[in-house]
Each structure stands twice: as structure tokens, then as C-alpha cells.
């Protein structure tokens, strides 16, 4: 069965399961309201009994549609409050730059996208980072902004959507020189 | 909160004799038979309960006719069970109508968009047949602005509009009602979605004194013109029930309360300062406003609560019969000073943020409690659970008069549920939601069979049951054997095999509404209920083990049943025979013709 997640994660297409027919969850679009849809209530996931789930870990907050049976206005307002609380809290990460004597800290929440973030980095360290392109990373300078994600891997800033980036970014590092060039040319 | 339903069986149609009578003119010397009918008419006026009326209508044709002429309130439990024209043809003198549409699981996004339950055909037909209609109550129906306009235009003396869990219209529709219905007493929009078209509907009420007794719009998520609202409240001397949405700040609430100290039911709106006003908001003496409301018995709202202001409600606590704090994220220390003053409390809705300790305080303070609902602040399966079997046990010990409970938790034990079954013999509604699917008894690791079994065994008045947690077929055996009065049953992620559902269908003779999701019940179980489906309002089964084949067999065996198969997005073209959702119900007028693509009627 083809299940579609709301976000761009297509784990289920590669997932091997021997679930019973009719137990795979489908996403049902809720009735349209003026209020924005609450994301975490509309995820879909497989049945609890999937002992044979494949190695890819499910999204951290996968939820069954309509479970627990709470009406959407209750979920929305509570989750909105939670999200607002989290948003106001600020997401501070350490920022290091190769060759700089000490680290800095910045609140990722105050930026609306990569553009603003990169400008802020450029201002903070008095450097030019260059333009991002999917094929070639950051062209035109000897700096490349990278970040450490939840798995401990060093990733190039800009590859994933901004909303995905914020929760997964643990720290920033601006690579310089040959290491940076290694990242930007033909990965 | 009128969930209680009496079984309303469809009556056999009486096509032949439909005498229209002019009731005003009485013949000087009536025929003896007519005398009996006139007497009967007068007597039947006193019958109000629809179960009684239904029974009376079955005595003979004369009683059937007379009952039909004297019925002034019609209740339609399923809008598709009968056509509007059939209703108006049988009952010509109706003043009040109640119609229910979608099944309850639609509230949880289990139903495809645009499934149906439109008010349009009803208002069109009734508009012509019932010019004296005064009251409309709708639950889970879809209405358009046009429908509301038509309502306002058709019914000159219209008095009460109650829309519960409805949708499809906007502030324009509300404006139509406000402006056209000059006799309006009740406008109740509980849990109803209203689209924000930017129309200032509050300003559309007529100038001068209004008849308004009840204005309820607590979940209407549109900003309102406060000055207009203040003026409206000031010129509505009969206003008793006012429930405000969360756009109304605490300061604004104060201004309204001082104009309406006669209120009996109040929904406080935000119960916090508005962001716009902030520090410049004048600090009113909120407690004095509450003191002035000597008749206040029902309090709700607290949508954006700032707990520091809670003490303002102390003056009314002693008289409160109903308190809804289910939007207030307060802890046990904030709850205690309030609850220990609420000696007369009968209905309490709270968030689980008050924890088991908070529930213990409730149990100690409210011996008269009849209804308790505990909602989860964090409604997820793997969240921290602040309430548990401890809270449930405490409530059962402190509140022996409990009749209705809805309890969300992350962990539960059979022992606590059994205790409640013994301590609270008056239970009519027992709804337990253990949020983790298939969760067993937290302590013994056994299924929750014994707990639910005890409930059906010991609570002899039980009519509504919702189950959760790990349940085997044994639990259903108990329900089938002892749940003789159960009318509404909700099952989710439970059971082992077809046998479970068979127990229920064979044993629960009064079952009216059965909603099942994600349980391993298949065609064999479905077919075991053929003897009963005509007595039910509906059966809902989603993500079970049904096949098209099985559903087709039911449709063939029971021609008066409408068997709908609903498919979830992306699955419409699937032809592998597996059924996403089965929704079936009896109907006098055959399958409907307003279905969307995701619906197949067998």
C-alpha cells in the first residue's frame, strides 16, 4: 500500500513490513479551517505491532491518525502553546570558525531562513561565505558553513529545509581553506 | 452535552390515510369517533418523551395519526435515515427539530472530507412545511451561509439555534441569523467551526432590547467587535448564558460581567490580559465582578489563563455546579484553593496537569460529583503521564455518586477500574482512554479484561462504554454477557478475533451505536450481527479486517441498510478488496445521492 507522509520523508516506500492488511495507517486530510494545520497530529505511522520494521528509524513523533481521540481544537491550542513556548525559548548553538580564538553563540530561532543566518554569520566573523548551490556547495569563497546534526555527522548548511534544520542542528562550524574546498568541490 | 439517546425506530410509513384537520374549528356536534380523536389529541399533548410517543403511534392507525398531529418536537438521530419530505409529511405541526449527522469518529479525522450531512435539503423542505418552526438543534452537520439565510427568512418566530460540532459556514451566515431572527433567544455555537469571513456579526443584532437568553460562541475562532458585544449584552436583560471566545481578554470580561450580573452560565474567554493591552490594561477588581454574579452556577473558559488571576473566582465557588478548567494548564497547588470551596460541584472538566494529587483533592472536596472529565495536556502516546490509576481510585472513593467519567491516562490497573465499578454503582457513562495502544495493566501486565468486565457487571445502569488498552476476546465476552443496557460502545485497537465482536453483537440487545477502529474483526463477525442491524442507529468499522465481499453480503441480506464504504486518500483506486471504513445505517429512503468520490454505496 502506498502511504504518504505529510512531510518529505518517504520512509514507508522503502520499509519492509509484514503488517496485516488494513493496518497500515493512511493520512486523512482534515477539513479545511482558517487555522493552520497542526503538524504533529496528522502524521501517519505503522501499527504498533510492527516487529519487522526495517532499520530506518521512524520519525520521532509519528502518530496514528485520530489517536488519542481528542478533538482537533483541543490538540491545536495545546500544541500551539507548546510550540510557542518552545519558540520563545530560543535555540542557542555554539558557532566556531577555523582559526578563530574563541567560539560564539547564536539563537537560530531569530532567523527566518538560511539567508538571514548566513548574513549573520558573515557579520559576526567578518567574512564572506558565498552563494549556496546544491551541486557545488558554497562557491566563491574559502569558507563553508557546516553543522553537526543529531547523529554526530557534519553536514553542509543549506541542504535541508529550514524547519528541519533548526531542530537537528547541534552546533555550527565554519570550515576554512582546503578542508572547505574539499567540501565544496565534487562531493 | 446531550449524548443520551433513546432508540428511535423508524416507523412503518402510512401512505394511505392522512387526514388533514383544521384543529381550530371544532364541529358543533362531532361524530363519536371524532370525539375520541379529539380527546386523544388533548391527552397526547402531555406526552413529551419520544419513546412514549413512538409507542403510542403503534397502537393503531388512529393513534398513529393523532400522535403525528400532536408531535411538536422531532428528533432525527441520523440525518440519512429518513428524507426531509417524509418527516414533514408525517409530522405537520413541528416547532422544534433536532438532527444529527456525521458519526462521532469524524471528529478525529477518520472520515474523508466532504462526506455529507448537509443541512441544505432540510432547511429547504422545512422552510415550506414549518413556517412556525422555533428551534433547530444540529450536531455534526454541515451548513452553508445560504442555509442560514434561508433559515432566517423562512421562520418568522425563530427562537433557538443550537449548532454543536458543525461547520461549513462563516461569519456571514451568523450575521444573517442575527439580523433576520428578531425573536432569537438562543444562539449556541458549541464546538462549531465558523470561518472568518471578516463580517462583524455581533453588530448585526437589531437595535434596542433583545430577547437573548443564551449566547455561546466559545470556540468560534474569529475576533469580534467588542464594543458591539458590550452594547449587545447591555441591552439583553434576559441574558443568562454567555460563553465568550478566547479573543475576549480579562479586562473585557470584567466590563461584560458588570453589565450582566444576572448570568447563570459564564464562559470566561481568555482569562488573561490581551497582548494588545498589556501593561496599560486597567487592573480591575475582578473578584468584585464575580461576587456580583450571585446566580452563577456554571463556569468555563480559561482559554489563555494567567493563574495569578484565578482567586477572582473564589466568590462564586460555593454555588458552582459545573466547572470547566479543561483548557487551563494549572497544577495541583493552583487547583486546591478553588476546588476545596466547590462543595456543590457536580460537573468537573480538568486537564491532567493537576496530576493524581489534584484528583485526590477533588475527591476530598466534591462528594456530589456526577461527571468528571480529565483531558490530557499532551495528547500523545509516549508522553509523561501525570494521572494514573491512583487518581481514578481516589475519585471512586470520594465521589460515590459519579455517573459519567471520561479519563485519559498513560497507565491504568484493573484493580482501580474494578474499585470504581464497586464504589460508583450509578455509573451510566464509562470512558477510559489509556493513550498507549495495547497497553496492559501497568502492575500485573495482564490485559484490561477484568477491569472492563467489572464495569459492565457491577454498573447496572451503564449505557455508554469506551474501552482502551490491551483487551482480549474475553473482555468482549463480559460486555456481551453483562452489558445489556449498553447503547453506545467504542472500541479501538482491541480484541483477538471475530469471536470478540460476535459476543457483543449477540449479547448487547440494546446496542444502538457501535464504533470500532483498528481491531481484528472480519467478515464472519460482521455477518453475525445481521439480526440486529435494523435496530441500530449505525455501525462504524475502520481499519479492521473487512472485505468488500463481506460488506456486499450484508447489503444483500438487509435491503433497508445503507452500506457505505469510505476510502482514505490515495486508496480510492485500490481494488484489493480490503475495506478502509465501513459505515452502515438503516434508512427508510434508500441510499443518498450526495456522495463524494471517496464513498461507495453497496
JSON list of N, CA and C in Angstrom, two decimals, chain A residues 134-170:
[
{"chain": "A", "resi": 134, "resn": "UNK", "atom": "N", "xyz": [23.17, 23.62, -4.83]},
{"chain": "A", "resi": 134, "resn": "UNK", "atom": "CA", "xyz": [23.02, 22.22, -4.44]},
{"chain": "A", "resi": 134, "resn": "UNK", "atom": "C", "xyz": [24.16, 21.38, -4.99]},
{"chain": "A", "resi": 135, "resn": "UNK", "atom": "N", "xyz": [24.60, 21.72, -6.19]},
{"chain": "A", "resi": 135, "resn": "UNK", "atom": "CA", "xyz": [25.64, 20.92, -6.83]},
{"chain": "A", "resi": 135, "resn": "UNK", "atom": "C", "xyz": [27.00, 21.17, -6.24]},
{"chain": "A", "resi": 136, "resn": "UNK", "atom": "N", "xyz": [27.26, 22.43, -5.98]},
{"chain": "A", "resi": 136, "resn": "UNK", "atom": "CA", "xyz": [28.66, 22.73, -5.67]},
{"chain": "A", "resi": 136, "resn": "UNK", "atom": "C", "xyz": [28.87, 23.33, -4.31]},
{"chain": "A", "resi": 137, "resn": "UNK", "atom": "N", "xyz": [27.84, 23.33, -3.45]},
{"chain": "A", "resi": 137, "resn": "UNK", "atom": "CA", "xyz": [28.05, 23.89, -2.12]},
{"chain": "A", "resi": 137, "resn": "UNK", "atom": "C", "xyz": [28.25, 25.39, -2.20]},
{"chain": "A", "resi": 138, "resn": "UNK", "atom": "N", "xyz": [29.17, 25.90, -1.45]},
{"chain": "A", "resi": 138, "resn": "UNK", "atom": "CA", "xyz": [29.36, 27.35, -1.38]},
{"chain": "A", "resi": 138, "resn": "UNK", "atom": "C", "xyz": [30.49, 27.79, -2.29]},
{"chain": "A", "resi": 139, "resn": "UNK", "atom": "N", "xyz": [30.12, 28.38, -3.38]},
{"chain": "A", "resi": 139, "resn": "UNK", "atom": "CA", "xyz": [31.11, 28.84, -4.34]},
{"chain": "A", "resi": 139, "resn": "UNK", "atom": "C", "xyz": [31.57, 30.24, -4.01]},
{"chain": "A", "resi": 140, "resn": "UNK", "atom": "N", "xyz": [32.73, 30.54, -4.42]},
{"chain": "A", "resi": 140, "resn": "UNK", "atom": "CA", "xyz": [33.17, 31.93, -4.42]},
{"chain": "A", "resi": 140, "resn": "UNK", "atom": "C", "xyz": [33.87, 32.37, -3.15]},
{"chain": "A", "resi": 141, "resn": "UNK", "atom": "N", "xyz": [34.13, 31.46, -2.23]},
{"chain": "A", "resi": 141, "resn": "UNK", "atom": "CA", "xyz": [34.89, 31.90, -1.05]},
{"chain": "A", "resi": 141, "resn": "UNK", "atom": "C", "xyz": [35.61, 30.70, -0.49]},
{"chain": "A", "resi": 142, "resn": "UNK", "atom": "N", "xyz": [36.44, 30.96, 0.49]},
{"chain": "A", "resi": 142, "resn": "UNK", "atom": "CA", "xyz": [37.17, 29.83, 1.07]},
{"chain": "A", "resi": 142, "resn": "UNK", "atom": "C", "xyz": [36.50, 29.31, 2.33]},
{"chain": "A", "resi": 143, "resn": "UNK", "atom": "N", "xyz": [35.28, 29.79, 2.60]},
{"chain": "A", "resi": 143, "resn": "UNK", "atom": "CA", "xyz": [34.56, 29.37, 3.80]},
{"chain": "A", "resi": 143, "resn": "UNK", "atom": "C", "xyz": [33.36, 28.51, 3.42]},
{"chain": "A", "resi": 144, "resn": "UNK", "atom": "N", "xyz": [33.08, 27.53, 4.27]},
{"chain": "A", "resi": 144, "resn": "UNK", "atom": "CA", "xyz": [31.87, 26.73, 4.09]},
{"chain": "A", "resi": 144, "resn": "UNK", "atom": "C", "xyz": [31.22, 26.53, 5.46]},
{"chain": "A", "resi": 145, "resn": "UNK", "atom": "N", "xyz": [29.98, 26.94, 5.59]},
{"chain": "A", "resi": 145, "resn": "UNK", "atom": "CA", "xyz": [29.28, 26.75, 6.86]},
{"chain": "A", "resi": 145, "resn": "UNK", "atom": "C", "xyz": [28.79, 25.30, 6.99]},
{"chain": "A", "resi": 146, "resn": "UNK", "atom": "N", "xyz": [29.13, 24.69, 8.11]},
{"chain": "A", "resi": 146, "resn": "UNK", "atom": "CA", "xyz": [28.67, 23.33, 8.33]},
{"chain": "A", "resi": 146, "resn": "UNK", "atom": "C", "xyz": [28.02, 23.24, 9.71]},
{"chain": "A", "resi": 147, "resn": "UNK", "atom": "N", "xyz": [27.34, 22.12, 9.94]},
{"chain": "A", "resi": 147, "resn": "UNK", "atom": "CA", "xyz": [26.73, 21.94, 11.26]},
{"chain": "A", "resi": 147, "resn": "UNK", "atom": "C", "xyz": [26.79, 20.48, 11.66]},
{"chain": "A", "resi": 148, "resn": "UNK", "atom": "N", "xyz": [26.79, 20.26, 12.96]},
{"chain": "A", "resi": 148, "resn": "UNK", "atom": "CA", "xyz": [26.77, 18.88, 13.46]},
{"chain": "A", "resi": 148, "resn": "UNK", "atom": "C", "xyz": [25.32, 18.53, 13.75]},
{"chain": "A", "resi": 149, "resn": "UNK", "atom": "N", "xyz": [24.88, 17.42, 13.19]},
{"chain": "A", "resi": 149, "resn": "UNK", "atom": "CA", "xyz": [23.47, 17.07, 13.39]},
{"chain": "A", "resi": 149, "resn": "UNK", "atom": "C", "xyz": [23.32, 16.08, 14.54]},
{"chain": "A", "resi": 150, "resn": "UNK", "atom": "N", "xyz": [22.09, 15.65, 14.75]},
{"chain": "A", "resi": 150, "resn": "UNK", "atom": "CA", "xyz": [21.78, 14.79, 15.90]},
{"chain": "A", "resi": 150, "resn": "UNK", "atom": "C", "xyz": [22.55, 13.48, 15.88]},
{"chain": "A", "resi": 151, "resn": "UNK", "atom": "N", "xyz": [22.93, 13.03, 14.71]},
{"chain": "A", "resi": 151, "resn": "UNK", "atom": "CA", "xyz": [23.66, 11.76, 14.63]},
{"chain": "A", "resi": 151, "resn": "UNK", "atom": "C", "xyz": [25.15, 11.95, 14.79]},
{"chain": "A", "resi": 152, "resn": "UNK", "atom": "N", "xyz": [25.58, 13.21, 14.93]},
{"chain": "A", "resi": 152, "resn": "UNK", "atom": "CA", "xyz": [27.00, 13.46, 15.09]},
{"chain": "A", "resi": 152, "resn": "UNK", "atom": "C", "xyz": [27.75, 13.67, 13.79]},
{"chain": "A", "resi": 153, "resn": "UNK", "atom": "N", "xyz": [27.00, 13.73, 12.70]},
{"chain": "A", "resi": 153, "resn": "UNK", "atom": "CA", "xyz": [27.66, 13.93, 11.40]},
{"chain": "A", "resi": 153, "resn": "UNK", "atom": "C", "xyz": [27.77, 15.42, 11.08]},
{"chain": "A", "resi": 154, "resn": "UNK", "atom": "N", "xyz": [28.80, 15.77, 10.33]},
{"chain": "A", "resi": 154, "resn": "UNK", "atom": "CA", "xyz": [28.99, 17.14, 9.90]},
{"chain": "A", "resi": 154, "resn": "UNK", "atom": "C", "xyz": [28.37, 17.33, 8.53]},
{"chain": "A", "resi": 155, "resn": "UNK", "atom": "N", "xyz": [27.40, 18.22, 8.47]},
{"chain": "A", "resi": 155, "resn": "UNK", "atom": "CA", "xyz": [26.64, 18.41, 7.24]},
{"chain": "A", "resi": 155, "resn": "UNK", "atom": "C", "xyz": [26.84, 19.82, 6.73]},
{"chain": "A", "resi": 156, "resn": "UNK", "atom": "N", "xyz": [26.62, 19.99, 5.44]},
{"chain": "A", "resi": 156, "resn": "UNK", "atom": "CA", "xyz": [26.70, 21.32, 4.85]},
{"chain": "A", "resi": 156, "resn": "UNK", "atom": "C", "xyz": [25.41, 22.07, 5.14]},
{"chain": "A", "resi": 157, "resn": "UNK", "atom": "N", "xyz": [25.54, 23.31, 5.58]},
{"chain": "A", "resi": 157, "resn": "UNK", "atom": "CA", "xyz": [24.35, 24.10, 5.87]},
{"chain": "A", "resi": 157, "resn": "UNK", "atom": "C", "xyz": [23.63, 24.43, 4.56]},
{"chain": "A", "resi": 158, "resn": "UNK", "atom": "N", "xyz": [22.33, 24.20, 4.55]},
{"chain": "A", "resi": 158, "resn": "UNK", "atom": "CA", "xyz": [21.55, 24.61, 3.38]},
{"chain": "A", "resi": 158, "resn": "UNK", "atom": "C", "xyz": [20.91, 23.48, 2.62]},
{"chain": "A", "resi": 159, "resn": "UNK", "atom": "N", "xyz": [21.31, 22.24, 2.92]},
{"chain": "A", "resi": 159, "resn": "UNK", "atom": "CA", "xyz": [20.79, 21.14, 2.11]},
{"chain": "A", "resi": 159, "resn": "UNK", "atom": "C", "xyz": [19.34, 20.80, 2.44]},
{"chain": "A", "resi": 160, "resn": "UNK", "atom": "N", "xyz": [19.00, 20.92, 3.72]},
{"chain": "A", "resi": 160, "resn": "UNK", "atom": "CA", "xyz": [17.63, 20.51, 4.11]},
{"chain": "A", "resi": 160, "resn": "UNK", "atom": "C", "xyz": [16.78, 21.74, 4.35]},
{"chain": "A", "resi": 161, "resn": "UNK", "atom": "N", "xyz": [15.44, 21.56, 4.31]},
{"chain": "A", "resi": 161, "resn": "UNK", "atom": "CA", "xyz": [14.55, 22.69, 4.57]},
{"chain": "A", "resi": 161, "resn": "UNK", "atom": "C", "xyz": [14.85, 23.31, 5.93]},
{"chain": "A", "resi": 162, "resn": "UNK", "atom": "N", "xyz": [14.63, 24.61, 6.03]},
{"chain": "A", "resi": 162, "resn": "UNK", "atom": "CA", "xyz": [14.97, 25.35, 7.24]},
{"chain": "A", "resi": 162, "resn": "UNK", "atom": "C", "xyz": [14.32, 24.76, 8.48]},
{"chain": "A", "resi": 163, "resn": "UNK", "atom": "N", "xyz": [13.03, 24.36, 8.36]},
{"chain": "A", "resi": 163, "resn": "UNK", "atom": "CA", "xyz": [12.31, 23.84, 9.51]},
{"chain": "A", "resi": 163, "resn": "UNK", "atom": "C", "xyz": [12.92, 22.55, 10.02]},
{"chain": "A", "resi": 164, "resn": "UNK", "atom": "N", "xyz": [13.51, 21.77, 9.11]},
{"chain": "A", "resi": 164, "resn": "UNK", "atom": "CA", "xyz": [14.16, 20.53, 9.51]},
{"chain": "A", "resi": 164, "resn": "UNK", "atom": "C", "xyz": [15.51, 20.83, 10.12]},
{"chain": "A", "resi": 165, "resn": "UNK", "atom": "N", "xyz": [16.14, 21.89, 9.63]},
{"chain": "A", "resi": 165, "resn": "UNK", "atom": "CA", "xyz": [17.49, 22.23, 10.07]},
{"chain": "A", "resi": 165, "resn": "UNK", "atom": "C", "xyz": [17.51, 22.63, 11.55]},
{"chain": "A", "resi": 166, "resn": "UNK", "atom": "N", "xyz": [16.56, 23.49, 11.94]},
{"chain": "A", "resi": 166, "resn": "UNK", "atom": "CA", "xyz": [16.58, 24.05, 13.29]},
{"chain": "A", "resi": 166, "resn": "UNK", "atom": "C", "xyz": [16.63, 22.96, 14.38]},
{"chain": "A", "resi": 167, "resn": "UNK", "atom": "N", "xyz": [15.72, 22.02, 14.39]},
{"chain": "A", "resi": 167, "resn": "UNK", "atom": "CA", "xyz": [15.77, 21.04, 15.47]},
{"chain": "A", "resi": 167, "resn": "UNK", "atom": "C", "xyz": [16.94, 20.08, 15.37]},
{"chain": "A", "resi": 168, "resn": "UNK", "atom": "N", "xyz": [17.55, 19.96, 14.19]},
{"chain": "A", "resi": 168, "resn": "UNK", "atom": "CA", "xyz": [18.61, 18.96, 14.08]},
{"chain": "A", "resi": 168, "resn": "UNK", "atom": "C", "xyz": [20.01, 19.54, 14.25]},
{"chain": "A", "resi": 169, "resn": "UNK", "atom": "N", "xyz": [20.09, 20.86, 14.29]},
{"chain": "A", "resi": 169, "resn": "UNK", "atom": "CA", "xyz": [21.42, 21.47, 14.37]},
{"chain": "A", "resi": 169, "resn": "UNK", "atom": "C", "xyz": [21.91, 21.54, 15.81]},
{"chain": "A", "resi": 170, "resn": "UNK", "atom": "N", "xyz": [23.04, 20.90, 16.08]},
{"chain": "A", "resi": 170, "resn": "UNK", "atom": "CA", "xyz": [23.59, 20.92, 17.44]},
{"chain": "A", "resi": 170, "resn": "UNK", "atom": "C", "xyz": [24.64, 22.00, 17.60]}
]
